[in-house]
PDB file of C-alpha atoms in Angstrom:
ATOM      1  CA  UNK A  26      55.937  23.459  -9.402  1.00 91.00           C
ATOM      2  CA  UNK A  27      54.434  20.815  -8.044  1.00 91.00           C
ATOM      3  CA  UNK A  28      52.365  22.717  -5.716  1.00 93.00           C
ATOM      4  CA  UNK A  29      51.182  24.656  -8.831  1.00 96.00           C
ATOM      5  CA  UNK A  30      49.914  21.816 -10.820  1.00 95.00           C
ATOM      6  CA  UNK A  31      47.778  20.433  -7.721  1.00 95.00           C
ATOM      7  CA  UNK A  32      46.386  23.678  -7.378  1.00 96.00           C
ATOM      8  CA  UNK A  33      45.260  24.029 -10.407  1.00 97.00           C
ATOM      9  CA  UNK A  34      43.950  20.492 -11.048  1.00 97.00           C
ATOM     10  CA  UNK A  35      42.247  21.437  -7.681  1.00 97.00           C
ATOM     11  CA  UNK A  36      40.516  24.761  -8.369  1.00 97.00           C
ATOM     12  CA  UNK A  37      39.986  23.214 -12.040  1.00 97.00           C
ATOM     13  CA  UNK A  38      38.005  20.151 -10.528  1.00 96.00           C
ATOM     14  CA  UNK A  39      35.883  22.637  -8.004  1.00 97.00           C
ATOM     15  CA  UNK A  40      35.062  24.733 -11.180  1.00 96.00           C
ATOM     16  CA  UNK A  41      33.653  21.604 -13.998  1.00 95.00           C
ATOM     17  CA  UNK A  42      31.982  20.402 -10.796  1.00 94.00           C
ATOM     18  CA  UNK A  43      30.320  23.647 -10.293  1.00 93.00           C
ATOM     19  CA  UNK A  44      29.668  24.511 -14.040  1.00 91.00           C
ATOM     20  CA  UNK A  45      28.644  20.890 -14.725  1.00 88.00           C
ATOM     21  CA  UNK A  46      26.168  20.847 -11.739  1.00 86.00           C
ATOM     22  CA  UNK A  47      24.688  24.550 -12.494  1.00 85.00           C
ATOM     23  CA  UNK A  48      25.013  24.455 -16.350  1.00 81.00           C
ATOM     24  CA  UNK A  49      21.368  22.370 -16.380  1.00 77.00           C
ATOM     25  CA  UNK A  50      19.473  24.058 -13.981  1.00 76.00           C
ATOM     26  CA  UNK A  51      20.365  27.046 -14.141  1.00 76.00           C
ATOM     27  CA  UNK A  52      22.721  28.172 -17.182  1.00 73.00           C
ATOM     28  CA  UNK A  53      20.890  26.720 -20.086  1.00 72.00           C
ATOM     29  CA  UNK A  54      17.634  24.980 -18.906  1.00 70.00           C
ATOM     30  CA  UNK A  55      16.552  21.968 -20.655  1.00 68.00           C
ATOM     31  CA  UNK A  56      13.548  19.921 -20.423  1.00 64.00           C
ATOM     32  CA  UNK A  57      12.845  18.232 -17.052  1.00 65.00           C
ATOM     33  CA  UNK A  58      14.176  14.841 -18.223  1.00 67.00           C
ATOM     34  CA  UNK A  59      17.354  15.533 -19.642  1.00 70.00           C
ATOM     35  CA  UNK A  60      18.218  17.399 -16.382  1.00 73.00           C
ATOM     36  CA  UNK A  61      19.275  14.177 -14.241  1.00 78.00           C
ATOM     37  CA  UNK A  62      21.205  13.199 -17.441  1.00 75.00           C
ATOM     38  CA  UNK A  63      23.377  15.983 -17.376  1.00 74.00           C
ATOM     39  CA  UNK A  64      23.545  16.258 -13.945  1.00 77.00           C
ATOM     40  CA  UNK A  65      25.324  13.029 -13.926  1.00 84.00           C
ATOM     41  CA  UNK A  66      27.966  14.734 -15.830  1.00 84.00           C
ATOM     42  CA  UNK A  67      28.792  16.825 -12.358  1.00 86.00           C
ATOM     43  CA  UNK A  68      28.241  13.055 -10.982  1.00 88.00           C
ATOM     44  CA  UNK A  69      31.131  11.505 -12.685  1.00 92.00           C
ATOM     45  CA  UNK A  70      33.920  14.120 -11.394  1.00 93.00           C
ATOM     46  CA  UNK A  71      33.085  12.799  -7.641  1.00 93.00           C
ATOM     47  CA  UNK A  72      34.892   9.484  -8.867  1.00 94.00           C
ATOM     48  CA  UNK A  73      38.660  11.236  -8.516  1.00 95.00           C
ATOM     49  CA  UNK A  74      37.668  13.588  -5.442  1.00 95.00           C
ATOM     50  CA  UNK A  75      39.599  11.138  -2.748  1.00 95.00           C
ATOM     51  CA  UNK A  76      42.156  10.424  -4.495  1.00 95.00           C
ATOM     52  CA  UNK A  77      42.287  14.337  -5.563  1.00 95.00           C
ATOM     53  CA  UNK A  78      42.371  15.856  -2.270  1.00 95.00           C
ATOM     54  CA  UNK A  79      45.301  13.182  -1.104  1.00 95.00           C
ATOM     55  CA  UNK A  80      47.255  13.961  -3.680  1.00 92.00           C
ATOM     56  CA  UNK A  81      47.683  10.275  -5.403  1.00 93.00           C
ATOM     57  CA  UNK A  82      49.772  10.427  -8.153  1.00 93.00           C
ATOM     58  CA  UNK A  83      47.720   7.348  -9.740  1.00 94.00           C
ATOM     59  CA  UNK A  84      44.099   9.278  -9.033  1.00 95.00           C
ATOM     60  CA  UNK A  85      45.597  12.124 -11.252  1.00 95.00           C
ATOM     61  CA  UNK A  86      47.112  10.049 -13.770  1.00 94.00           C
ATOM     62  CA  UNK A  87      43.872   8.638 -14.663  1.00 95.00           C
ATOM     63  CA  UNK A  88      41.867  11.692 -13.683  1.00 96.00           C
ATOM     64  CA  UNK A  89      43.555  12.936 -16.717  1.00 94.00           C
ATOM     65  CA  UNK A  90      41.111  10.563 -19.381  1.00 94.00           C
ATOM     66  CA  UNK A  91      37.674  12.116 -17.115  1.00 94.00           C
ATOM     67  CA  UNK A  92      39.281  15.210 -18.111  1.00 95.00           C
ATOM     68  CA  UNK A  93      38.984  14.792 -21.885  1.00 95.00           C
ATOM     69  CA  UNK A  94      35.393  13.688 -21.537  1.00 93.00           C
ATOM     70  CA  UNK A  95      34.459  17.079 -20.418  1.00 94.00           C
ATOM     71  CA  UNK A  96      37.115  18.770 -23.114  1.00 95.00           C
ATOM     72  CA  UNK A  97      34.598  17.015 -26.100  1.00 93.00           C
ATOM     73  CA  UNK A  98      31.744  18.319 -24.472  1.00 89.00           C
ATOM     74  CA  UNK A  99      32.847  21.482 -24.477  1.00 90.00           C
ATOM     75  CA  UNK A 100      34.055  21.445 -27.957  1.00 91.00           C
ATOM     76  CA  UNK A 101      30.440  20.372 -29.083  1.00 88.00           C
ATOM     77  CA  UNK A 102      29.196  22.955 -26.873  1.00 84.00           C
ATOM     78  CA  UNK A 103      31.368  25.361 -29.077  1.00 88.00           C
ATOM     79  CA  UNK A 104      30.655  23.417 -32.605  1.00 88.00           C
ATOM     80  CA  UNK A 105      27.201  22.196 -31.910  1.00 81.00           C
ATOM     81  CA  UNK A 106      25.546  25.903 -31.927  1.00 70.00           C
ATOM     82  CA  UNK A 107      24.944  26.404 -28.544  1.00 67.00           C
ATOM     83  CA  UNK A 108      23.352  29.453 -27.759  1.00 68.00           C
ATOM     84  CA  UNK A 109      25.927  30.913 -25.409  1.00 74.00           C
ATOM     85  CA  UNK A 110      29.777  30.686 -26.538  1.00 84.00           C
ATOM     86  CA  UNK A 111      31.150  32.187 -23.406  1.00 87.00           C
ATOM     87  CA  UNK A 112      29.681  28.755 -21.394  1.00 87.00           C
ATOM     88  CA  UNK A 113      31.288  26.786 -23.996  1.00 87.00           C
ATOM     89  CA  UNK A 114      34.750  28.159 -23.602  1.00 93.00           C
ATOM     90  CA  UNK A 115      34.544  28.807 -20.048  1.00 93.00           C
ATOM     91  CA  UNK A 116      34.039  24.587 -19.780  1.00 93.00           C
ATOM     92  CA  UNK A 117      37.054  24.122 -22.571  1.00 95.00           C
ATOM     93  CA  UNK A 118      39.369  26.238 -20.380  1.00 97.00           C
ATOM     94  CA  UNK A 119      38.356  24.582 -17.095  1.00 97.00           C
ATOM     95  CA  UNK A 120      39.087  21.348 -18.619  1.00 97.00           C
ATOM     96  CA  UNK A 121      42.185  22.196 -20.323  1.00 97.00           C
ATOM     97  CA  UNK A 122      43.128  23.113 -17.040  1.00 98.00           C
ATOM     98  CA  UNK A 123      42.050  20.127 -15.315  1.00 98.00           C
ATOM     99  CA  UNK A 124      43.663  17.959 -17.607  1.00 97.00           C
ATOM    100  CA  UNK A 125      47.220  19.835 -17.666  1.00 97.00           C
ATOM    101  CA  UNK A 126      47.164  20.214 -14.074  1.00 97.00           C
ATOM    102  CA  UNK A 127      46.445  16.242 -13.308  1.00 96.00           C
ATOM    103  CA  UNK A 128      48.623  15.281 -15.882  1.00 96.00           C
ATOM    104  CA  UNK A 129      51.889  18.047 -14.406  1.00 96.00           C
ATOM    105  CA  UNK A 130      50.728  16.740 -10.874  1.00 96.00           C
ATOM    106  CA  UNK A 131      51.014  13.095 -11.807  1.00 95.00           C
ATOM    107  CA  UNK A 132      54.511  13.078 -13.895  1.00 95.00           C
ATOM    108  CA  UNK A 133      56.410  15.344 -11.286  1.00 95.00           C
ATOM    109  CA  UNK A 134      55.000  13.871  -7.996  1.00 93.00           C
ATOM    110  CA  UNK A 135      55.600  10.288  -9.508  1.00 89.00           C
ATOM    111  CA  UNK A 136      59.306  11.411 -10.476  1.00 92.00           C
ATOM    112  CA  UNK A 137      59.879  13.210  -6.851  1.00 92.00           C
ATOM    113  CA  UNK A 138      58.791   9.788  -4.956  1.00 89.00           C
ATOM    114  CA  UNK A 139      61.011   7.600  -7.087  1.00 90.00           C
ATOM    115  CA  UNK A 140      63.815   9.800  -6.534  1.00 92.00           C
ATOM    116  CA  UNK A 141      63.193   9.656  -3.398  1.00 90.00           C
ATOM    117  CA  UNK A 142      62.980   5.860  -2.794  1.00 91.00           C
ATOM    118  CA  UNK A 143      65.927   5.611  -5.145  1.00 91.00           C
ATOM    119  CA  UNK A 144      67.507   7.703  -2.149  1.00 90.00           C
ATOM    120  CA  UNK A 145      66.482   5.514   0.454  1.00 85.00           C
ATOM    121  CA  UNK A 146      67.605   2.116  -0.980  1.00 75.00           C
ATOM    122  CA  UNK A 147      64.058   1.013  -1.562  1.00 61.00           C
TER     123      UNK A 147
END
């Protein structure tokens, strides 16, 4: 189960960072000076990456508010009009899925290392 929910918070993560970083340029072009704007949005999900790919319990726990950042974008995306619905639910599901797989990845790999240094005296 555990492996699960870090796979998924994994191939979640590789997914916002790719929609995020093509969804300017490529996806729905905007005008030349917005595009560093919202390419800062794929910016922001570098923050957790370390902590990610070791597996820190803390990095996901926290990871988990980044997540719903990209959730309300997505749910504007889907409110605001955009042109193309299938790019706004494509980023609610990879965020959804970001954020539940953090969040599972935190709570049981926090509960299996203090079981096991309740098992170890320490």
């Amino acid at each position: 189960m555990i492996r699960a929910a870090r796979w998924l918070t994994l191939v979640c993560w590789a997914g916002l960072f790719l929609f995020w970083l093509a969804r300017p340029i490529w996806l729905v072009p905007t005008e030349a000076p917005a595009i560093p704007l919202k390419l800062l949005l794929a910016g922001a999900l570098l923050f957790p990456l370390r902590g990610l790919l070791h597996g820190k319990p803390y990095t996901h726990g926290w990871a988990c508010f980044l997540a719903l950042g990209y959730f309300v974008l997505s749910v504007d995306d889907l409110a605001g009009g955009l042109a193309s619905k299938p790019l706004g639910w494509t980023g609610l599901l990879l965020a959804v899925g970001f954020f539940f797989g953090c969040m599972g990845y935190a709570r049981l790999e926090g509960r299996r290392r203090k079981v096991a240094a309740m098992q170890t005296g320490g």
